[in-house]
Every structure is written in C-alpha cells, then in structure tokens.
Amino acid sequence: MPLQADHLVDRRRLKRRLAAWRLVTVVAIVAVVVVALERVGVFGRDYVARLDIEGIITEDLERDEALAAIADDRRAKALIVRINSPGGTVVGGESLYQRLRLVSEAKPVVAVMGEVATSAGYLIALGTDHIIGQQGTITGSIGVILQTANITGLLDSLGIKTEAIRSAPLKARPNPLEEMSPEVREAVERVVQDMYAMFVGIVQERRDLSEAEVRDVSDGRIFTGRQAIENGLIDGIGSEIDARAWLAEVHGIDRGLAIRELKDDGTALWVRQRVASIFGKSLLSETLRLDGLVSVWHPQAHT
C-alpha cells in the first residue's frame, strides 16, 4: 500500500509538471504570435518613427534591419530622419540612402538637418521625400575623397628602405610607403570620379536640377541652409515641428501621433565610435590615418 500511494503521488507531480510546461509553451506561442502581429501593425497605436544620424556614417546592419521593420510596420505612418553628420564612407552613405528610398516606397520620409549635413550626410538626405534645414545648417560638400600619405621622405631620413612584391603594378596602390606614380594617380582618380559621378547623378535626379545647375552646386563647396534652399538643394527652412506640419498638410498624418525612436545596437555604436576616433583626427596637419574612399567634410573629434 505505501508503495502504491507513493506511485500515485509521483504521477500527480508529473501531471502537474507537464501541465505547467504546457501552459508555458502556450504562453510562449501566444507571445510570439502577438509580437509578429504587432510587427505587421495588427495591434498597437499608430506612431511616427524617428532615426537620428550623428557623427561619421558607416555601414550598419542593425540600422538597416530596423529601417526594414519600419517599412513593414503599418503602425509607423512616417519616418523623420534627423541628420547631424559631416559625412562618412561612400558605401555607408549609399547603403543608408538606398534603405531610405525603400522606406519611402511604403510611407513618407522627411529629413531634418541639424548643425551639419554634408557629403554623405547630404547624400542620405536625398533619400527622403522632403528636406528641411535650419538657416545656419552647413550642408553640401558634394564630392568624394580618397586620402593617403607619402612618408618616403621620412623613411629616407631614418635610413629605412621598403620593398614590395606584388602580382601587378597597381596592386595595393596608393601606398604611403611608395611614391605615387602617374599610373597609380590616374587609376585612383578614375575611382574617385566614378563615385563622384554616382553622387552627382543622385543629386540631379532627386533634386530635379539641370546639368548646369547641378554642376554649380557639386564642386565640393559648402552651403548654409539659406543658400541651399536658393540653390534647390533643400525644400524648406525649419525644424522637426515644420517636418510634422509637412507630414500633416501633404500626407494627412496626425501631428499628435507619438514619436518612436529607432535605437541602435550597442555593437554598431561601438564600431562607429571607433571609426569616428580615426576620422576625427584625419586632418592633414594632425595625422594621416585616413585611407579609403569617403564622402566627408572636415570631421572633428569631440572632446
């Protein structure tokens, strides 16, 4: 009898545990379904998404995924992109521009420029449907740069000789350890001009400028917000309040909708901080660590 009673107690315990696990499983499945439905906008309140772009622009897969989610989220009625950046890598600006164009196919996207929105910072603004800047915003600087160094004179003074065995004359060129030959310079200039043509083509297409007009604004110079609107580079002077007004007047989006920030993953932020620490000291008079194709205007490290 005692053995039979113990057996019954064990069975009851087992049944309770199984019931508990079944309940946990059901709750987990329901939670997953709810999250999935929220992502496609079945549940939850409508909102306006906001993305802050600050500092040096680089590729960011987490940011791209967040923007893809915004494009698919029916609750997100619009996207505001706040830009305060001197630019960044060409690929970083290009990829973010393309991602914003994809979002724009699903809902209105408006850019609000801060203190600086130059080079790749201006490129990503072109990915939006409407660009607003302050009167004192610095923008423009349309162009591309590939910067390197020549330290052969320093090496000679130190009695250091370098050698390189390469598969072809243009492999790993330009190189700070070697003089830049005419052939190398020509090859590098072709790369820079090719990316510059891409940038100018986007400006002409997105701003509906003539060839003469786009030539006038694409020589690398910077503009204030006041000058930018005169030259057709932006659409209006104002702030995020004016962006919300434009969304309401043109797209009928309630000005009272809550703003939801797009948060960056810590890893992506860490990468950008490391890149900024290099670019921030890239002025020729300070250091020559910048090497690569970038679209940037006078990046400064923050202290």
PDB file of N, CA and C in Angstrom, residues 176-274:
ATOM      1  N   PRO A 176      51.408  54.499 -48.707  1.00  0.00           N
ATOM      2  CA  PRO A 176      52.204  55.560 -48.069  1.00  0.00           C
ATOM      3  C   PRO A 176      53.702  55.304 -48.116  1.00  0.00           C
ATOM      4  N   LEU A 177      54.085  54.042 -48.327  1.00  0.00           N
ATOM      5  CA  LEU A 177      55.500  53.701 -48.312  1.00  0.00           C
ATOM      6  C   LEU A 177      56.159  53.858 -49.674  1.00  0.00           C
ATOM      7  N   GLU A 178      55.387  54.298 -50.689  1.00  0.00           N
ATOM      8  CA  GLU A 178      55.922  54.427 -52.042  1.00  0.00           C
ATOM      9  C   GLU A 178      55.443  55.726 -52.676  1.00  0.00           C
ATOM     10  N   GLU A 179      56.246  56.241 -53.581  1.00  0.00           N
ATOM     11  CA  GLU A 179      55.836  57.407 -54.347  1.00  0.00           C
ATOM     12  C   GLU A 179      54.646  57.036 -55.227  1.00  0.00           C
ATOM     13  N   MET A 180      53.736  57.986 -55.433  1.00  0.00           N
ATOM     14  CA  MET A 180      52.590  57.727 -56.298  1.00  0.00           C
ATOM     15  C   MET A 180      52.977  58.005 -57.749  1.00  0.00           C
ATOM     16  N   SER A 181      52.980  56.961 -58.552  1.00  0.00           N
ATOM     17  CA  SER A 181      53.345  57.100 -59.958  1.00  0.00           C
ATOM     18  C   SER A 181      52.184  57.703 -60.736  1.00  0.00           C
ATOM     19  N   PRO A 182      52.437  58.220 -61.942  1.00  0.00           N
ATOM     20  CA  PRO A 182      51.340  58.754 -62.764  1.00  0.00           C
ATOM     21  C   PRO A 182      50.257  57.711 -63.032  1.00  0.00           C
ATOM     22  N   GLU A 183      50.670  56.446 -63.223  1.00  0.00           N
ATOM     23  CA  GLU A 183      49.691  55.390 -63.484  1.00  0.00           C
ATOM     24  C   GLU A 183      48.780  55.163 -62.279  1.00  0.00           C
ATOM     25  N   VAL A 184      49.373  55.176 -61.094  1.00  0.00           N
ATOM     26  CA  VAL A 184      48.589  54.993 -59.875  1.00  0.00           C
ATOM     27  C   VAL A 184      47.633  56.161 -59.690  1.00  0.00           C
ATOM     28  N   ARG A 185      48.142  57.384 -59.881  1.00  0.00           N
ATOM     29  CA  ARG A 185      47.294  58.559 -59.720  1.00  0.00           C
ATOM     30  C   ARG A 185      46.103  58.517 -60.678  1.00  0.00           C
ATOM     31  N   GLU A 186      46.360  58.116 -61.905  1.00  0.00           N
ATOM     32  CA  GLU A 186      45.278  58.046 -62.889  1.00  0.00           C
ATOM     33  C   GLU A 186      44.225  57.016 -62.475  1.00  0.00           C
ATOM     34  N   ALA A 187      44.682  55.852 -62.002  1.00  0.00           N
ATOM     35  CA  ALA A 187      43.745  54.804 -61.585  1.00  0.00           C
ATOM     36  C   ALA A 187      42.897  55.252 -60.396  1.00  0.00           C
ATOM     37  N   VAL A 188      43.528  55.924 -59.438  1.00  0.00           N
ATOM     38  CA  VAL A 188      42.806  56.400 -58.257  1.00  0.00           C
ATOM     39  C   VAL A 188      41.818  57.493 -58.647  1.00  0.00           C
ATOM     40  N   GLU A 189      42.240  58.393 -59.521  1.00  0.00           N
ATOM     41  CA  GLU A 189      41.342  59.471 -59.952  1.00  0.00           C
ATOM     42  C   GLU A 189      40.114  58.910 -60.659  1.00  0.00           C
ATOM     43  N   ARG A 190      40.286  57.825 -61.405  1.00  0.00           N
ATOM     44  CA  ARG A 190      39.137  57.202 -62.078  1.00  0.00           C
ATOM     45  C   ARG A 190      38.136  56.670 -61.054  1.00  0.00           C
ATOM     46  N   VAL A 191      38.641  56.067 -59.996  1.00  0.00           N
ATOM     47  CA  VAL A 191      37.760  55.549 -58.950  1.00  0.00           C
ATOM     48  C   VAL A 191      36.993  56.686 -58.291  1.00  0.00           C
ATOM     49  N   VAL A 192      37.717  57.747 -57.921  1.00  0.00           N
ATOM     50  CA  VAL A 192      37.092  58.892 -57.256  1.00  0.00           C
ATOM     51  C   VAL A 192      36.056  59.533 -58.171  1.00  0.00           C
ATOM     52  N   GLN A 193      36.408  59.733 -59.436  1.00  0.00           N
ATOM     53  CA  GLN A 193      35.479  60.365 -60.373  1.00  0.00           C
ATOM     54  C   GLN A 193      34.253  59.502 -60.637  1.00  0.00           C
ATOM     55  N   ASP A 194      34.427  58.184 -60.622  1.00  0.00           N
ATOM     56  CA  ASP A 194      33.289  57.285 -60.825  1.00  0.00           C
ATOM     57  C   ASP A 194      32.286  57.425 -59.677  1.00  0.00           C
ATOM     58  N   MET A 195      32.772  57.440 -58.444  1.00  0.00           N
ATOM     59  CA  MET A 195      31.884  57.606 -57.305  1.00  0.00           C
ATOM     60  C   MET A 195      31.307  59.030 -57.248  1.00  0.00           C
ATOM     61  N   TYR A 196      32.083  59.995 -57.688  1.00  0.00           N
ATOM     62  CA  TYR A 196      31.585  61.367 -57.745  1.00  0.00           C
ATOM     63  C   TYR A 196      30.434  61.469 -58.744  1.00  0.00           C
ATOM     64  N   ALA A 197      30.584  60.795 -59.897  1.00  0.00           N
ATOM     65  CA  ALA A 197      29.516  60.803 -60.902  1.00  0.00           C
ATOM     66  C   ALA A 197      28.243  60.178 -60.348  1.00  0.00           C
ATOM     67  N   MET A 198      28.395  59.108 -59.536  1.00  0.00           N
ATOM     68  CA  MET A 198      27.234  58.496 -58.899  1.00  0.00           C
ATOM     69  C   MET A 198      26.531  59.499 -57.988  1.00  0.00           C
ATOM     70  N   PHE A 199      27.305  60.189 -57.158  1.00  0.00           N
ATOM     71  CA  PHE A 199      26.775  61.167 -56.207  1.00  0.00           C
ATOM     72  C   PHE A 199      26.042  62.286 -56.957  1.00  0.00           C
ATOM     73  N   VAL A 200      26.701  62.849 -57.976  1.00  0.00           N
ATOM     74  CA  VAL A 200      26.109  63.951 -58.736  1.00  0.00           C
ATOM     75  C   VAL A 200      24.834  63.490 -59.447  1.00  0.00           C
ATOM     76  N   GLY A 201      24.854  62.254 -59.953  1.00  0.00           N
ATOM     77  CA  GLY A 201      23.666  61.731 -60.618  1.00  0.00           C
ATOM     78  C   GLY A 201      22.477  61.651 -59.677  1.00  0.00           C
ATOM     79  N   ILE A 202      22.735  61.259 -58.427  1.00  0.00           N
ATOM     80  CA  ILE A 202      21.660  61.193 -57.433  1.00  0.00           C
ATOM     81  C   ILE A 202      21.145  62.592 -57.129  1.00  0.00           C
ATOM     82  N   VAL A 203      22.058  63.553 -56.979  1.00  0.00           N
ATOM     83  CA  VAL A 203      21.645  64.939 -56.716  1.00  0.00           C
ATOM     84  C   VAL A 203      20.754  65.446 -57.844  1.00  0.00           C
ATOM     85  N   GLN A 204      21.183  65.232 -59.087  1.00  0.00           N
ATOM     86  CA  GLN A 204      20.414  65.728 -60.227  1.00  0.00           C
ATOM     87  C   GLN A 204      19.044  65.077 -60.300  1.00  0.00           C
ATOM     88  N   GLU A 205      18.990  63.765 -60.059  1.00  0.00           N
ATOM     89  CA  GLU A 205      17.721  63.052 -60.134  1.00  0.00           C
ATOM     90  C   GLU A 205      16.771  63.441 -59.010  1.00  0.00           C
ATOM     91  N   ARG A 206      17.279  63.452 -57.778  1.00  0.00           N
ATOM     92  CA  ARG A 206      16.405  63.677 -56.627  1.00  0.00           C
ATOM     93  C   ARG A 206      15.993  65.139 -56.475  1.00  0.00           C
ATOM     94  N   ARG A 207      16.855  66.065 -56.904  1.00  0.00           N
ATOM     95  CA  ARG A 207      16.532  67.486 -56.754  1.00  0.00           C
ATOM     96  C   ARG A 207      16.019  68.106 -58.046  1.00  0.00           C
ATOM     97  N   ASP A 208      15.931  67.318 -59.115  1.00  0.00           N
ATOM     98  CA  ASP A 208      15.383  67.780 -60.384  1.00  0.00           C
ATOM     99  C   ASP A 208      16.099  69.029 -60.874  1.00  0.00           C
ATOM    100  N   LEU A 209      17.430  68.929 -60.905  1.00  0.00           N
ATOM    101  CA  LEU A 209      18.255  70.048 -61.350  1.00  0.00           C
ATOM    102  C   LEU A 209      18.747  69.800 -62.772  1.00  0.00           C
ATOM    103  N   SER A 210      18.997  70.874 -63.501  1.00  0.00           N
ATOM    104  CA  SER A 210      19.593  70.748 -64.830  1.00  0.00           C
ATOM    105  C   SER A 210      21.080  70.429 -64.693  1.00  0.00           C
ATOM    106  N   GLU A 211      21.707  70.063 -65.797  1.00  0.00           N
ATOM    107  CA  GLU A 211      23.144  69.758 -65.758  1.00  0.00           C
ATOM    108  C   GLU A 211      23.939  70.977 -65.306  1.00  0.00           C
ATOM    109  N   ALA A 212      23.562  72.139 -65.793  1.00  0.00           N
ATOM    110  CA  ALA A 212      24.272  73.361 -65.407  1.00  0.00           C
ATOM    111  C   ALA A 212      24.077  73.649 -63.924  1.00  0.00           C
ATOM    112  N   GLU A 213      22.852  73.470 -63.437  1.00  0.00           N
ATOM    113  CA  GLU A 213      22.570  73.730 -62.022  1.00  0.00           C
ATOM    114  C   GLU A 213      23.311  72.760 -61.123  1.00  0.00           C
ATOM    115  N   VAL A 214      23.326  71.490 -61.491  1.00  0.00           N
ATOM    116  CA  VAL A 214      23.990  70.506 -60.641  1.00  0.00           C
ATOM    117  C   VAL A 214      25.497  70.702 -60.665  1.00  0.00           C
ATOM    118  N   ARG A 215      26.032  71.181 -61.801  1.00  0.00           N
ATOM    119  CA  ARG A 215      27.472  71.477 -61.867  1.00  0.00           C
ATOM    120  C   ARG A 215      27.832  72.600 -60.917  1.00  0.00           C
ATOM    121  N   ASP A 216      26.977  73.600 -60.819  1.00  0.00           N
ATOM    122  CA  ASP A 216      27.250  74.765 -59.970  1.00  0.00           C
ATOM    123  C   ASP A 216      27.300  74.406 -58.489  1.00  0.00           C
ATOM    124  N   VAL A 217      26.533  73.402 -58.072  1.00  0.00           N
ATOM    125  CA  VAL A 217      26.456  73.082 -56.641  1.00  0.00           C
ATOM    126  C   VAL A 217      27.292  71.862 -56.261  1.00  0.00           C
ATOM    127  N   SER A 218      27.950  71.228 -57.258  1.00  0.00           N
ATOM    128  CA  SER A 218      28.650  69.970 -56.992  1.00  0.00           C
ATOM    129  C   SER A 218      30.158  70.085 -57.103  1.00  0.00           C
ATOM    130  N   ASP A 219      30.691  71.275 -56.820  1.00  0.00           N
ATOM    131  CA  ASP A 219      32.139  71.460 -56.891  1.00  0.00           C
ATOM    132  C   ASP A 219      32.815  71.282 -55.540  1.00  0.00           C
ATOM    133  N   GLY A 220      32.088  70.719 -54.563  1.00  0.00           N
ATOM    134  CA  GLY A 220      32.672  70.448 -53.251  1.00  0.00           C
ATOM    135  C   GLY A 220      32.455  71.538 -52.227  1.00  0.00           C
ATOM    136  N   ARG A 221      31.885  72.672 -52.627  1.00  0.00           N
ATOM    137  CA  ARG A 221      31.704  73.775 -51.680  1.00  0.00           C
ATOM    138  C   ARG A 221      30.578  73.454 -50.696  1.00  0.00           C
ATOM    139  N   ILE A 222      30.586  74.166 -49.576  1.00  0.00           N
ATOM    140  CA  ILE A 222      29.521  74.026 -48.594  1.00  0.00           C
ATOM    141  C   ILE A 222      28.533  75.185 -48.747  1.00  0.00           C
ATOM    142  N   PHE A 223      27.324  74.975 -48.204  1.00  0.00           N
ATOM    143  CA  PHE A 223      26.281  75.983 -48.257  1.00  0.00           C
ATOM    144  C   PHE A 223      25.627  76.106 -46.886  1.00  0.00           C
ATOM    145  N   THR A 224      25.121  77.297 -46.592  1.00  0.00           N
ATOM    146  CA  THR A 224      24.244  77.437 -45.436  1.00  0.00           C
ATOM    147  C   THR A 224      22.858  76.938 -45.839  1.00  0.00           C
ATOM    148  N   GLY A 225      21.983  76.784 -44.861  1.00  0.00           N
ATOM    149  CA  GLY A 225      20.624  76.390 -45.183  1.00  0.00           C
ATOM    150  C   GLY A 225      19.945  77.394 -46.100  1.00  0.00           C
ATOM    151  N   ARG A 226      20.187  78.676 -45.862  1.00  0.00           N
ATOM    152  CA  ARG A 226      19.606  79.733 -46.699  1.00  0.00           C
ATOM    153  C   ARG A 226      20.089  79.606 -48.140  1.00  0.00           C
ATOM    154  N   GLN A 227      21.399  79.368 -48.310  1.00  0.00           N
ATOM    155  CA  GLN A 227      21.939  79.206 -49.658  1.00  0.00           C
ATOM    156  C   GLN A 227      21.446  77.924 -50.312  1.00  0.00           C
ATOM    157  N   ALA A 228      21.307  76.867 -49.504  1.00  0.00           N
ATOM    158  CA  ALA A 228      20.883  75.575 -50.025  1.00  0.00           C
ATOM    159  C   ALA A 228      19.482  75.644 -50.607  1.00  0.00           C
ATOM    160  N   ILE A 229      18.584  76.364 -49.947  1.00  0.00           N
ATOM    161  CA  ILE A 229      17.223  76.461 -50.483  1.00  0.00           C
ATOM    162  C   ILE A 229      17.200  77.317 -51.744  1.00  0.00           C
ATOM    163  N   GLU A 230      18.065  78.327 -51.818  1.00  0.00           N
ATOM    164  CA  GLU A 230      18.162  79.154 -53.027  1.00  0.00           C
ATOM    165  C   GLU A 230      18.672  78.343 -54.212  1.00  0.00           C
ATOM    166  N   ASN A 231      19.550  77.366 -53.935  1.00  0.00           N
ATOM    167  CA  ASN A 231      20.139  76.557 -54.992  1.00  0.00           C
ATOM    168  C   ASN A 231      19.374  75.260 -55.253  1.00  0.00           C
ATOM    169  N   GLY A 232      18.256  75.073 -54.582  1.00  0.00           N
ATOM    170  CA  GLY A 232      17.431  73.900 -54.836  1.00  0.00           C
ATOM    171  C   GLY A 232      17.907  72.625 -54.183  1.00  0.00           C
ATOM    172  N   LEU A 233      18.798  72.732 -53.184  1.00  0.00           N
ATOM    173  CA  LEU A 233      19.321  71.534 -52.536  1.00  0.00           C
ATOM    174  C   LEU A 233      18.414  71.032 -51.424  1.00  0.00           C
ATOM    175  N   ILE A 234      17.622  71.920 -50.835  1.00  0.00           N
ATOM    176  CA  ILE A 234      16.676  71.514 -49.793  1.00  0.00           C
ATOM    177  C   ILE A 234      15.324  72.152 -50.096  1.00  0.00           C
ATOM    178  N   ASP A 235      14.306  71.749 -49.332  1.00  0.00           N
ATOM    179  CA  ASP A 235      12.940  72.183 -49.628  1.00  0.00           C
ATOM    180  C   ASP A 235      12.415  73.272 -48.708  1.00  0.00           C
ATOM    181  N   GLY A 236      12.994  73.391 -47.516  1.00  0.00           N
ATOM    182  CA  GLY A 236      12.449  74.378 -46.606  1.00  0.00           C
ATOM    183  C   GLY A 236      13.366  74.666 -45.435  1.00  0.00           C
ATOM    184  N   ILE A 237      13.098  75.762 -44.764  1.00  0.00           N
ATOM    185  CA  ILE A 237      13.828  76.158 -43.563  1.00  0.00           C
ATOM    186  C   ILE A 237      12.928  75.899 -42.355  1.00  0.00           C
ATOM    187  N   GLY A 238      13.484  75.246 -41.340  1.00  0.00           N
ATOM    188  CA  GLY A 238      12.680  74.996 -40.159  1.00  0.00           C
ATOM    189  C   GLY A 238      13.258  73.890 -39.297  1.00  0.00           C
ATOM    190  N   SER A 239      12.389  73.256 -38.534  1.00  0.00           N
ATOM    191  CA  SER A 239      12.804  72.243 -37.575  1.00  0.00           C
ATOM    192  C   SER A 239      11.889  71.027 -37.688  1.00  0.00           C
ATOM    193  N   GLU A 240      11.938  70.171 -36.674  1.00  0.00           N
ATOM    194  CA  GLU A 240      11.081  68.982 -36.688  1.00  0.00           C
ATOM    195  C   GLU A 240       9.609  69.374 -36.628  1.00  0.00           C
ATOM    196  N   ILE A 241       9.313  70.502 -36.003  1.00  0.00           N
ATOM    197  CA  ILE A 241       7.921  70.978 -35.971  1.00  0.00           C
ATOM    198  C   ILE A 241       7.418  71.195 -37.393  1.00  0.00           C
ATOM    199  N   ASP A 242       8.273  71.772 -38.244  1.00  0.00           N
ATOM    200  CA  ASP A 242       7.893  72.007 -39.635  1.00  0.00           C
ATOM    201  C   ASP A 242       7.798  70.694 -40.408  1.00  0.00           C
ATOM    202  N   ALA A 243       8.621  69.713 -40.024  1.00  0.00           N
ATOM    203  CA  ALA A 243       8.524  68.394 -40.652  1.00  0.00           C
ATOM    204  C   ALA A 243       7.171  67.760 -40.337  1.00  0.00           C
ATOM    205  N   ARG A 244       6.736  67.871 -39.070  1.00  0.00           N
ATOM    206  CA  ARG A 244       5.434  67.336 -38.692  1.00  0.00           C
ATOM    207  C   ARG A 244       4.315  68.081 -39.425  1.00  0.00           C
ATOM    208  N   ALA A 245       4.488  69.385 -39.602  1.00  0.00           N
ATOM    209  CA  ALA A 245       3.480  70.181 -40.324  1.00  0.00           C
ATOM    210  C   ALA A 245       3.385  69.720 -41.774  1.00  0.00           C
ATOM    211  N   TRP A 246       4.538  69.456 -42.401  1.00  0.00           N
ATOM    212  CA  TRP A 246       4.544  68.975 -43.787  1.00  0.00           C
ATOM    213  C   TRP A 246       3.866  67.624 -43.899  1.00  0.00           C
ATOM    214  N   LEU A 247       4.141  66.733 -42.961  1.00  0.00           N
ATOM    215  CA  LEU A 247       3.510  65.413 -42.965  1.00  0.00           C
ATOM    216  C   LEU A 247       1.995  65.534 -42.818  1.00  0.00           C
ATOM    217  N   ALA A 248       1.556  66.488 -42.005  1.00  0.00           N
ATOM    218  CA  ALA A 248       0.116  66.671 -41.793  1.00  0.00           C
ATOM    219  C   ALA A 248      -0.556  67.270 -43.031  1.00  0.00           C
ATOM    220  N   GLU A 249       0.068  68.297 -43.599  1.00  0.00           N
ATOM    221  CA  GLU A 249      -0.549  69.009 -44.716  1.00  0.00           C
ATOM    222  C   GLU A 249      -0.522  68.202 -46.009  1.00  0.00           C
ATOM    223  N   VAL A 250       0.591  67.516 -46.258  1.00  0.00           N
ATOM    224  CA  VAL A 250       0.753  66.810 -47.535  1.00  0.00           C
ATOM    225  C   VAL A 250       0.243  65.376 -47.467  1.00  0.00           C
ATOM    226  N   HIS A 251       0.419  64.730 -46.313  1.00  0.00           N
ATOM    227  CA  HIS A 251       0.074  63.315 -46.203  1.00  0.00           C
ATOM    228  C   HIS A 251      -1.037  63.024 -45.195  1.00  0.00           C
ATOM    229  N   GLY A 252      -1.560  64.059 -44.549  1.00  0.00           N
ATOM    230  CA  GLY A 252      -2.659  63.865 -43.628  1.00  0.00           C
ATOM    231  C   GLY A 252      -2.314  63.079 -42.380  1.00  0.00           C
ATOM    232  N   ILE A 253      -1.066  63.150 -41.953  1.00  0.00           N
ATOM    233  CA  ILE A 253      -0.613  62.399 -40.777  1.00  0.00           C
ATOM    234  C   ILE A 253      -0.779  63.262 -39.531  1.00  0.00           C
ATOM    235  N   ASP A 254      -1.528  62.752 -38.580  1.00  0.00           N
ATOM    236  CA  ASP A 254      -1.866  63.479 -37.362  1.00  0.00           C
ATOM    237  C   ASP A 254      -0.613  63.995 -36.651  1.00  0.00           C
ATOM    238  N   ARG A 255      -0.584  65.292 -36.374  1.00  0.00           N
ATOM    239  CA  ARG A 255       0.570  65.880 -35.681  1.00  0.00           C
ATOM    240  C   ARG A 255       0.685  65.367 -34.252  1.00  0.00           C
ATOM    241  N   GLY A 256      -0.388  64.823 -33.710  1.00  0.00           N
ATOM    242  CA  GLY A 256      -0.375  64.360 -32.333  1.00  0.00           C
ATOM    243  C   GLY A 256       0.145  62.951 -32.152  1.00  0.00           C
ATOM    244  N   LEU A 257       0.465  62.254 -33.236  1.00  0.00           N
ATOM    245  CA  LEU A 257       0.983  60.895 -33.101  1.00  0.00           C
ATOM    246  C   LEU A 257       2.299  60.911 -32.329  1.00  0.00           C
ATOM    247  N   ALA A 258       2.468  59.903 -31.504  1.00  0.00           N
ATOM    248  CA  ALA A 258       3.695  59.805 -30.704  1.00  0.00           C
ATOM    249  C   ALA A 258       4.897  59.536 -31.602  1.00  0.00           C
ATOM    250  N   ILE A 259       6.059  59.996 -31.144  1.00  0.00           N
ATOM    251  CA  ILE A 259       7.332  59.718 -31.819  1.00  0.00           C
ATOM    252  C   ILE A 259       7.950  58.484 -31.188  1.00  0.00           C
ATOM    253  N   ARG A 260       8.413  57.572 -32.029  1.00  0.00           N
ATOM    254  CA  ARG A 260       9.116  56.390 -31.530  1.00  0.00           C
ATOM    255  C   ARG A 260      10.527  56.379 -32.120  1.00  0.00           C
ATOM    256  N   GLU A 261      11.512  56.362 -31.244  1.00  0.00           N
ATOM    257  CA  GLU A 261      12.908  56.387 -31.673  1.00  0.00           C
ATOM    258  C   GLU A 261      13.348  55.016 -32.169  1.00  0.00           C
ATOM    259  N   LEU A 262      14.161  55.032 -33.225  1.00  0.00           N
ATOM    260  CA  LEU A 262      14.833  53.813 -33.664  1.00  0.00           C
ATOM    261  C   LEU A 262      16.139  53.731 -32.908  1.00  0.00           C
ATOM    262  N   LYS A 263      16.308  52.717 -32.103  1.00  0.00           N
ATOM    263  CA  LYS A 263      17.506  52.575 -31.284  1.00  0.00           C
ATOM    264  C   LYS A 263      18.555  51.756 -32.016  1.00  0.00           C
ATOM    265  N   ASP A 264      19.802  52.208 -31.898  1.00  0.00           N
ATOM    266  CA  ASP A 264      20.916  51.458 -32.479  1.00  0.00           C
ATOM    267  C   ASP A 264      21.424  50.432 -31.488  1.00  0.00           C
ATOM    268  N   ASP A 265      21.877  49.304 -32.020  1.00  0.00           N
ATOM    269  CA  ASP A 265      22.505  48.290 -31.186  1.00  0.00           C
ATOM    270  C   ASP A 265      23.845  48.795 -30.674  1.00  0.00           C
ATOM    271  N   GLY A 266      24.227  48.390 -29.478  1.00  0.00           N
ATOM    272  CA  GLY A 266      25.467  48.871 -28.872  1.00  0.00           C
ATOM    273  C   GLY A 266      26.702  48.543 -29.683  1.00  0.00           C
ATOM    274  N   THR A 267      26.667  47.390 -30.360  1.00  0.00           N
ATOM    275  CA  THR A 267      27.825  46.989 -31.164  1.00  0.00           C
ATOM    276  C   THR A 267      28.035  47.959 -32.308  1.00  0.00           C
ATOM    277  N   ALA A 268      26.939  48.305 -33.004  1.00  0.00           N
ATOM    278  CA  ALA A 268      27.045  49.240 -34.117  1.00  0.00           C
ATOM    279  C   ALA A 268      27.551  50.595 -33.633  1.00  0.00           C
ATOM    280  N   LEU A 269      27.059  51.034 -32.479  1.00  0.00           N
ATOM    281  CA  LEU A 269      27.520  52.301 -31.920  1.00  0.00           C
ATOM    282  C   LEU A 269      28.999  52.250 -31.608  1.00  0.00           C
ATOM    283  N   TRP A 270      29.448  51.125 -31.053  1.00  0.00           N
ATOM    284  CA  TRP A 270      30.868  50.984 -30.720  1.00  0.00           C
ATOM    285  C   TRP A 270      31.724  51.075 -31.980  1.00  0.00           C
ATOM    286  N   VAL A 271      31.279  50.423 -33.065  1.00  0.00           N
ATOM    287  CA  VAL A 271      32.030  50.458 -34.313  1.00  0.00           C
ATOM    288  C   VAL A 271      32.124  51.886 -34.829  1.00  0.00           C
ATOM    289  N   ARG A 272      30.996  52.613 -34.809  1.00  0.00           N
ATOM    290  CA  ARG A 272      31.017  53.985 -35.309  1.00  0.00           C
ATOM    291  C   ARG A 272      31.902  54.881 -34.454  1.00  0.00           C
ATOM    292  N   GLN A 273      31.927  54.640 -33.160  1.00  0.00           N
ATOM    293  CA  GLN A 273      32.785  55.438 -32.290  1.00  0.00           C
ATOM    294  C   GLN A 273      34.255  55.192 -32.620  1.00  0.00           C
ATOM    295  N   ARG A 274      34.589  53.917 -32.901  1.00  0.00           N
ATOM    296  CA  ARG A 274      35.976  53.616 -33.240  1.00  0.00           C
ATOM    297  C   ARG A 274      36.363  54.271 -34.565  1.00  0.00           C
TER     298      ARG A 274
END
